[in-house]
Every structure is written in structure tokens, then in C-alpha cells.
Coordinates of C-alpha atoms in Angstrom, one line a residue:
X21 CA 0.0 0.0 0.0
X22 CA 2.5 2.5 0.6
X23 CA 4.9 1.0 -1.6
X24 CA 7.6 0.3 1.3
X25 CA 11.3 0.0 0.3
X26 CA 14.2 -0.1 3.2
X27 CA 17.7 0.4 2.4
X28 CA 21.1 -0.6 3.5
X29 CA 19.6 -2.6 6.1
X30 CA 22.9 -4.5 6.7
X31 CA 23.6 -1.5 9.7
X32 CA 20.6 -3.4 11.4
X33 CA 22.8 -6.6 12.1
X34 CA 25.2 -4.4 14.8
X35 CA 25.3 -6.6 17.8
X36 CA 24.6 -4.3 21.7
X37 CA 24.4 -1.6 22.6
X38 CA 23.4 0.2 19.9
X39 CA 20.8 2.7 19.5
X40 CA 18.5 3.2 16.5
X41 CA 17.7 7.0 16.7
X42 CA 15.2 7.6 13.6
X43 CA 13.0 10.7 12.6
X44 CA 9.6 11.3 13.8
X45 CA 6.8 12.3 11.8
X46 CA 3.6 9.8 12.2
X47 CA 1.9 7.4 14.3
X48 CA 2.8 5.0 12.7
X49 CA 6.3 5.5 11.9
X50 CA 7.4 2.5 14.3
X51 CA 5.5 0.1 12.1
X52 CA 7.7 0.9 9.0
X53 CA 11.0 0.5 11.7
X54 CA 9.5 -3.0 12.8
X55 CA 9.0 -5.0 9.7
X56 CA 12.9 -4.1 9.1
X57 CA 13.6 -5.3 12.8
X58 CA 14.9 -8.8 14.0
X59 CA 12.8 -9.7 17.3
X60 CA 15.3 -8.7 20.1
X61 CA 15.3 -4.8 19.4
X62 CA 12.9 -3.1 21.5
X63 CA 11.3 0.5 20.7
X64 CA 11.0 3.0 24.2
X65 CA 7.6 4.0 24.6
X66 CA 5.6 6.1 27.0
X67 CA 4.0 4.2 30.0
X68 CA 1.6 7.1 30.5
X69 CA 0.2 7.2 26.5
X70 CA -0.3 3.4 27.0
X71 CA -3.0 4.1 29.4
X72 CA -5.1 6.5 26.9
X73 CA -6.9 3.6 25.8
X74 CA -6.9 -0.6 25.3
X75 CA -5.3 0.1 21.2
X76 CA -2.5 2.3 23.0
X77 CA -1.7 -0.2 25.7
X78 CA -1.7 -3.3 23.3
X79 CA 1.0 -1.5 20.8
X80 CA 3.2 0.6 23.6
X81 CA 3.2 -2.7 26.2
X82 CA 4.5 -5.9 24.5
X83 CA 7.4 -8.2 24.0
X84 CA 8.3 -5.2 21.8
X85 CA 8.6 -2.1 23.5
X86 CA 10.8 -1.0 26.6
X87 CA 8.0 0.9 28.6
X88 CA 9.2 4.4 30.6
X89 CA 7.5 6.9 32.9
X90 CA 9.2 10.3 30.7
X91 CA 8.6 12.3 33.9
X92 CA 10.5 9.7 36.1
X93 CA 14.0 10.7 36.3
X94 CA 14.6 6.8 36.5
X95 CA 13.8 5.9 33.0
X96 CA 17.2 7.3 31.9
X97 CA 18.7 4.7 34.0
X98 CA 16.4 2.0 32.9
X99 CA 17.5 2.1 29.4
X100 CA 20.9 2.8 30.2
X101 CA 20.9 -0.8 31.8
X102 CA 19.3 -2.3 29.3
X103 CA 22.0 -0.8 26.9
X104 CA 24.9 -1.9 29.1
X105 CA 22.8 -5.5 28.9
X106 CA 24.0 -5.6 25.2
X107 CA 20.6 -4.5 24.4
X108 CA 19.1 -3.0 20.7
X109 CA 17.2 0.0 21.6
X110 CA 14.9 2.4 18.7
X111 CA 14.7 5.7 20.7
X112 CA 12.7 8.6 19.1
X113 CA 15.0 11.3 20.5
X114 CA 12.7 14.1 19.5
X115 CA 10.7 12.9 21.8
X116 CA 7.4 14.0 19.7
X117 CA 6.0 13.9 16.5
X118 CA 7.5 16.9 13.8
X119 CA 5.0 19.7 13.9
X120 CA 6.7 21.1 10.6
X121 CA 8.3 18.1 8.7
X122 CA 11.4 19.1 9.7
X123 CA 13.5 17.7 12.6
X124 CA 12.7 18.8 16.0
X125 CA 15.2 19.7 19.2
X126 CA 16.5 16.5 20.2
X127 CA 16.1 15.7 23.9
X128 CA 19.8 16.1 26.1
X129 CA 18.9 12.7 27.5
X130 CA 19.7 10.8 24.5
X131 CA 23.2 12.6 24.3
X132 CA 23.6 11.6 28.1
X133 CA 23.1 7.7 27.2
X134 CA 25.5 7.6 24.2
X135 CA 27.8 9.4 26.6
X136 CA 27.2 6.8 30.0
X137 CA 26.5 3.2 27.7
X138 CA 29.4 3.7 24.5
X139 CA 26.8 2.8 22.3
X140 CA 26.7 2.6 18.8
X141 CA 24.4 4.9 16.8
X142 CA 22.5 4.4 13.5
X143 CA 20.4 6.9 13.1
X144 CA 17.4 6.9 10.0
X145 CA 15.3 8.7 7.9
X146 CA 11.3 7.7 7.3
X147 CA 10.9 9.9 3.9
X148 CA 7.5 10.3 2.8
X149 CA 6.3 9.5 6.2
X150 CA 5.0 13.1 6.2
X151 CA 2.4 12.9 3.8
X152 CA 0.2 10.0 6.2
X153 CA -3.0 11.0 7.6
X154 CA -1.5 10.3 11.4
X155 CA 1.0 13.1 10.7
X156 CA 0.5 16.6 12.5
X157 CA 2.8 18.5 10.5
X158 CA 1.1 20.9 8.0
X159 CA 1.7 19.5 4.7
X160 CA -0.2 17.8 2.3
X161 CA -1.5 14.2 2.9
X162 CA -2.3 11.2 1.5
X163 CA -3.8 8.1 2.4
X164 CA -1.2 6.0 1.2
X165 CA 1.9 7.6 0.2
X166 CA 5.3 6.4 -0.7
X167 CA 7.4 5.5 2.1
X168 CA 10.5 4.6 2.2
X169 CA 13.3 4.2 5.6
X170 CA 16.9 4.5 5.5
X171 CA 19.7 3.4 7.2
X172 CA 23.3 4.8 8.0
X173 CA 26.2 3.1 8.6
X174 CA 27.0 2.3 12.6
X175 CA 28.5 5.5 13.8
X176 CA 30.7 5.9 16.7
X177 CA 29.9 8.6 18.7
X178 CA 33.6 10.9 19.3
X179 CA 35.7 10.4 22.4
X180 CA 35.2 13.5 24.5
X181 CA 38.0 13.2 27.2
X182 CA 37.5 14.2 30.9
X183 CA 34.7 16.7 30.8
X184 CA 31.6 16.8 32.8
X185 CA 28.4 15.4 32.0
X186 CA 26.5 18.5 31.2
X187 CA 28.8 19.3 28.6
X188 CA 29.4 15.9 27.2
X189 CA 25.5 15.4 27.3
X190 CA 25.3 18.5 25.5
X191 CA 27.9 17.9 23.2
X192 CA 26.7 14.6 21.8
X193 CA 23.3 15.3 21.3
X194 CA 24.4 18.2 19.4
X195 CA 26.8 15.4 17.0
X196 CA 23.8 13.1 16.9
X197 CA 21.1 16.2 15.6
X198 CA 23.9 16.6 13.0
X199 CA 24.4 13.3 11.7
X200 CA 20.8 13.1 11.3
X201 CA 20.5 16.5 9.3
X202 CA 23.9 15.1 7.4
X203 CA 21.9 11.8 6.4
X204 CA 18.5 13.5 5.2
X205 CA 20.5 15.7 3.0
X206 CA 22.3 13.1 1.6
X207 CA 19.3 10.8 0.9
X208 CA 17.2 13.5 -0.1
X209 CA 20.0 14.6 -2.8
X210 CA 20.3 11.0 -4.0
X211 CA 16.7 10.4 -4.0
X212 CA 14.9 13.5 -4.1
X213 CA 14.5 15.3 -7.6
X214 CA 18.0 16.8 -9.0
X215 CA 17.2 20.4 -9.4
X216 CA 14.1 23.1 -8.5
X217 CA 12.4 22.9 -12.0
X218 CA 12.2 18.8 -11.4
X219 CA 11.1 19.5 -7.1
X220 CA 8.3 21.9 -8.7
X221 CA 7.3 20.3 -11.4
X222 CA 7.3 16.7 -9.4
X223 CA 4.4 19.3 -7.1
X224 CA 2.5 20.3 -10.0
X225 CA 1.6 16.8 -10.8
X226 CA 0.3 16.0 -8.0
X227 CA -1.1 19.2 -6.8
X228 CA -2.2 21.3 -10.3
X229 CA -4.7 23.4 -9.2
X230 CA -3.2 24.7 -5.9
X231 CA -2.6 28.3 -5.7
X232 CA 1.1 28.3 -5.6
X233 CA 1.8 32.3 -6.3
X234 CA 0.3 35.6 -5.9
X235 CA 1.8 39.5 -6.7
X236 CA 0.9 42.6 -5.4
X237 CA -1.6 42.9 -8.3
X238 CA -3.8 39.8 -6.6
X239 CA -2.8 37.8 -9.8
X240 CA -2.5 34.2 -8.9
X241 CA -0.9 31.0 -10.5
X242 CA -1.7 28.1 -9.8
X243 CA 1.0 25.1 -10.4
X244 CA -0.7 24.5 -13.8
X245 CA -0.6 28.0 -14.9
X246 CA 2.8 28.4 -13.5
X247 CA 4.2 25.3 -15.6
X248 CA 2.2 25.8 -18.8
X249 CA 3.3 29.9 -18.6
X250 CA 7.2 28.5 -18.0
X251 CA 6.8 26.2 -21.0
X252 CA 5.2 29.1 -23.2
X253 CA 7.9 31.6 -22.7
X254 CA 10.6 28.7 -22.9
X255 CA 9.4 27.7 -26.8
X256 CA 9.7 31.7 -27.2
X257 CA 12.6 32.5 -25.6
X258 CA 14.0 29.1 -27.3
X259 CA 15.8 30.9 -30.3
X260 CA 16.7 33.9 -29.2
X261 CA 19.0 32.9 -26.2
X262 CA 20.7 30.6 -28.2
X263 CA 24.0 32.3 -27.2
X264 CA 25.8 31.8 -23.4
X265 CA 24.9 29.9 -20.1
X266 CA 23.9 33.0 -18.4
X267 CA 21.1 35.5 -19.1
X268 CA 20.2 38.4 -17.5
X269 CA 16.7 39.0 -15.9
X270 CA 15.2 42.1 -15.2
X271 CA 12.0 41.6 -14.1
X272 CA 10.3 43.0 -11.0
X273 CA 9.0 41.5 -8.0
X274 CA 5.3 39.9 -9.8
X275 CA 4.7 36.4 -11.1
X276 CA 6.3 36.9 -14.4
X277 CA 9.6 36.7 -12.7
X278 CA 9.8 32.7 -11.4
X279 CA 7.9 32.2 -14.6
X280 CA 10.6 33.2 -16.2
X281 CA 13.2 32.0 -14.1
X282 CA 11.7 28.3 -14.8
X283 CA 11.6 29.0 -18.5
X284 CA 15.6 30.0 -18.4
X285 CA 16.2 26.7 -16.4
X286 CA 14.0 24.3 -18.8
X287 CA 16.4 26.0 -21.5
X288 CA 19.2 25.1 -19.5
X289 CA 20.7 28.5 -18.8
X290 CA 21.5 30.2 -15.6
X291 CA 19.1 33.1 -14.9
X292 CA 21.4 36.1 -13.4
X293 CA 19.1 38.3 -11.7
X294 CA 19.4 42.0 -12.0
X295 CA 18.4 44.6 -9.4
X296 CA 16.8 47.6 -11.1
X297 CA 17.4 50.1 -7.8
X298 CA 20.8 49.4 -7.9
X299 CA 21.1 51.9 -11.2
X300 CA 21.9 51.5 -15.1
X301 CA 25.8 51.8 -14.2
X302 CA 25.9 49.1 -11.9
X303 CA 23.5 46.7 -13.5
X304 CA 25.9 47.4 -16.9
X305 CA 28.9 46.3 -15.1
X306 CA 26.9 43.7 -13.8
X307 CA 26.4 42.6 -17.2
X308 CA 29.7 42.7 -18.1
X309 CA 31.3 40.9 -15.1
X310 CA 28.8 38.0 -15.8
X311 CA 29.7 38.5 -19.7
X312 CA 26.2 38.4 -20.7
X313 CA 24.9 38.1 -23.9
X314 CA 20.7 38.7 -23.3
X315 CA 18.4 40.2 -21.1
X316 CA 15.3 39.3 -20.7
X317 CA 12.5 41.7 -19.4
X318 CA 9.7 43.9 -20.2
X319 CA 9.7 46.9 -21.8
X320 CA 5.7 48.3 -19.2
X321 CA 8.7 47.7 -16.7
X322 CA 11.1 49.5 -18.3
X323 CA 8.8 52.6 -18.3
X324 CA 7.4 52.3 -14.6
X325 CA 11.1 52.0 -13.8
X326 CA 11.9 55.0 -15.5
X327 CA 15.1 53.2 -17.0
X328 CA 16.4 53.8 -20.8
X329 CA 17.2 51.5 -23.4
X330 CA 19.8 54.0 -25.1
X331 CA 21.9 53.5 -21.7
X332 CA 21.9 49.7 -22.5
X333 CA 22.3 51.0 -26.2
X334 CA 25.5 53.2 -25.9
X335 CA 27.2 50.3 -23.9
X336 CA 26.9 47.8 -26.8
X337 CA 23.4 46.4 -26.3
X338 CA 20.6 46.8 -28.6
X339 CA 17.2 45.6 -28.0
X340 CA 14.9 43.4 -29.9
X341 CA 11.2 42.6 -29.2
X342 CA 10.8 38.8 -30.4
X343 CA 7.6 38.1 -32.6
X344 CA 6.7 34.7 -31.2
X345 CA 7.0 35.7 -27.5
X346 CA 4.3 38.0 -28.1
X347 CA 2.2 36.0 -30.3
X348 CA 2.3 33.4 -27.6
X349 CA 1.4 35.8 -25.3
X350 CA -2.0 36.8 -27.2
X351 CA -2.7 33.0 -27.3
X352 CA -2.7 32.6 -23.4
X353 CA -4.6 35.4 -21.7
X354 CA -5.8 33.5 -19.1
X355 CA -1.9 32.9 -17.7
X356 CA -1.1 36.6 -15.7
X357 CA 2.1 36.9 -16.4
X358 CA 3.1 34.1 -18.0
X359 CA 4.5 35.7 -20.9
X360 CA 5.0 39.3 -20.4
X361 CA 5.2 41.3 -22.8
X362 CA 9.2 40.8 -23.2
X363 CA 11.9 42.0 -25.2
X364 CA 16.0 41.1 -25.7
X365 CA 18.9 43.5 -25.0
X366 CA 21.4 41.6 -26.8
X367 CA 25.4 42.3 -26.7
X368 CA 26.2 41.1 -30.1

């Protein structure tokens, strides 16, 4: 249902004590940990939620779990035995379920354990986990997403000398929080789409009519508007940039700018934004430091701006208003923005 893959699960055959220390974003994130588990790992679970109801007793008390009172200053000590034991411990260290989808502060206490047992660390990543129902976090959900967990390598946590155990709790907790941020990146880069355009695109499939943008002339976008706009200007712009990786944009702050800035990156080419308050002077050596060979922007601009194509003119520029990205325009009415009516200052 949820399409489950795990990977590099060979970190999962570390003998005691080691402590499995994964992200936290649903209910039911321990079930995709326990299908990957062999049967002498045990999760730590709150005594006190077990007694909210007969379901929470029978999945927090079992042969499974490692039961704690989190206001008992004992239940440090309890798992730090069980640790010591040679025991396999999965420890939610955030201690609660993500309210953003992000990682949250991790708890001291799990930096005070790794510090007092030497235990081993892998730590792992639930992606997707997010988008279930039994996830607080804000964004958008799905009754059966794509989940997948991974796993890192057996870490050992660094030797810390003779320092007290306030500082070493502190310290390790902090190295832990890192690893963990280290590992979603990682994943997330080898996983996760390669670049922006792919990210929003990836969105706009799933999510086409959601208002995605708005400008301070209440014009909206939605992801279908924005993607169809970026693919209109693209097949006009197509041509006429043919020359050079960069090209200039001078757009103001309203829709037409991402639009375009996804247009120049389905093209390939790096969009090298221009800031008109910065003056003609400056944006002209701009141009010239990043040896660009177009502009794009738009000429109802140009005149609210009060800026002058002879400047751009007299330095070697000359402008050129393409046919095609206004015919496209005029067939796409219903896209704000989308395709502005542009022109080119070339450098030829």
C-alpha cells in the first residue's frame, strides 16, 4: 500500500548496545522500523500514553517495547541498563512527532546515554512519512503515500576526554542532531529530484490546481498556470537565447519573474538576476562581469522604472522585441504573467 522499500539494512545486524535513533513524523512510523527489525530490538515507549486507551496499551506494552514513565528521572537509568545489557534499543529522540516536517530539538537525554553506555548509533530517515494521515505536521497528505526508511552506517559517537556530563551530554546530542540532518540531505539529494524545476514540477503533478503564487496585483498561479506559462515563454525564448549559459533578468518583483526563471532553467541557462534600484551603471557592469549576452525583461517595466534602453544601447546592447513571445502571449490570456510582454537587449 504504501509502496515500502528499506535500504542498507545491513547497519541493522550491529550486535549491543546500539541505539536506533530515527526521525519522527507519524503514528505510525514504528511500524515501518518493525518490519525491518529482527525480534530482540525493543522501541522505548511512554507508559503514561499506553493508558489512553486498550489500542495504545496493546501497541506501547508488548514483548516489543521497553516501557518508561518520561517524567520519572529513572527511566534514563532503565534504558541505560538495558543498553549496558548488550541491548538493541529504537529511541525517538525528538521525543514527539515533527509539527513542521522538519527535525525537531532533540532531547539532552539521548546525548547523556550515548555518553554513559558507549553505544553505537545508527540513526534513520522515514521519507514520505509526512504525507500519512497520522502526521500533524502541515503539509499535504495522503492516504497511502510512498514511504521509504533509510539506514546509515553504525556510527561511533567521538571520544570527549575528561569533561563533565553536562557538557558531554550536551555535546553529543548536538553530534547526533547533526548526523541526522547530514543523512536526510544526503538521501534527499540521491533520492529527491535533482534540481528546482524537477522539485516543482514533481508538485504540480500532484497538486495542479493549488494556488502556488500571488503579486501585489492579486494575480494568482496556480502550479498548472505556472508550468504551462514556464513552457510558453521557454518555446519563445527558445531561439533567441541561443547564445551563453547566463542570461540576464530584469523583471520586477510579480509572477512573471519565477515564470521566467523556470523558463531559463527548462532551457538550461542560468538566470542572473538584476536589481533595477541598484542603477543603469551598476546593473551594466553587472552585465559585463557575468559576460552576458541577453536580457530578458519587459519593456511596461522599463517605463514604470523609469530606466532607458539608449543606456543599455551606448554600452553595446541593442534591444529586440521577439515576434513569437508575443504571439504566444496573445494566445494565453488566461496565464497573468506568464509571458510578459518581453523584449532582448542583446550584446552582439
Amino acid at each position: 500500500m504504501f509502496c515500502f522499500r528499506a535500504y542498507d539494512l545491513d547497519a541493522l545486524k550491529t550486535p549491543g548496545p546500539v541505539l536506533l535513533i530515527p526521525n519522527h513524523l507519524s503514528w505510525i512510523d514504528w511500524l515501518f522500523l518493525w518490519v525491518c527489525l529482527d525480534e530482540d530490538w525493543k522501541f522505548v515507549t511512554s507508559s503514561v500514553s499506553a493508558q489512553t486507551s486498550w489500542l495504545h496499551r496493546m501497541v506501547m506494552i508488548n514483548h516489543y517495547t521497553l516501557p518508561i514513565d518520561t517524567g520519572s528521572p529513572y527511566s534514563v537509568k532503565r534504558m541505560a541498563e538495558f543498553l549496558k545489557g548488550g541491548g538493541r534499543l529504537v529511541l525517538f529522540a525528538e521525543g514527539r512527532l515533527s509539527r513542521t516536517g522538519t527535525l525537531m530539538k532533540l532531547f539532552d537525554g539521548t546525548g547523556f546515554l550515548i555518553f554513559k553506555t558507549k553505544a553505537k548509533v545508527i540513526t534513520a530517515y522515514l521519507r514520505g512519512a509526512g504525507g500519512l494521515p497520522f502526521s500533524p505536521n502541515p503539509g499535504w497528505k495522503k492516504c497511502f503515500p510512498k514511504v521509504t526508511a533509510h539506514f546509515s552506517s553504525t556510527l561511533a559517537a567521538p571520544e570527549l576526554g575528561d569533561i563533565s556530563t553536562g557538557r558531554a551530554r550536551a555535546r553529543l546530542t548536538n553530534w547526533l542532531r547533526d548526523q541526522m540532518v547530514r543523512q536526510q540531505f544526503d538521501v534527499e539529494m540521491a533520492f529527491g529530484a535533482p534540481n528546482v524545476l524537477s522539485a516543482v514540477a514533481d508538485i504540480a503533478r500532484k497538486h495542479p490546481g493549488h494556488v502556488i503564487l500571488e503579486d501585489t496585483t492579486l494575480q494568482t498561479l496556480t502550479y498548472r498556470k505556472l508550468m504551462v506559462g514556464a513552457d510558453v515563454l521557454a518555446h519563445a525564448l527558445r531561439g533567441a537565447v541561443a547564445g551563453g549559459d547566463r542570461i540576464g533578468l530584469l523583471l520586477p518583483n510579480v509572477n512573471a519573474t519565477p515564470v521566467a526563471i523556470l523558463a531559463l532553467w527548462s532551457l538550461g541557462k542560468v538566470p542572473a538576476v538584476l536589481n533595477f534600484s541598484s542603477g543603469t551603471p551598476t546593473m551594466l557592469a553587472c552585465a559585463e562581469l557575468a559576460g552576458l549576452k541577453h536580457i530578458v525583461t519587459s519593456r511596461a517595466f522599463f517605463e514604470r522604472a523609469r530606466l532607458n534602453v539608449d543606456d543599455f544601447a551606448k554600452s553595446g546592447h541593442q534591444s529586440d522585441l521577439p515576434r513569437r513571445c508575443a504571439r504566444q502571449h496573445q494566445r494565453l490570456p488566461q496565464i497573468p504573467h506568464a509571458a510578459p510582454a518581453c523584449f532582448l537587449i542583446r550584446n552582439p
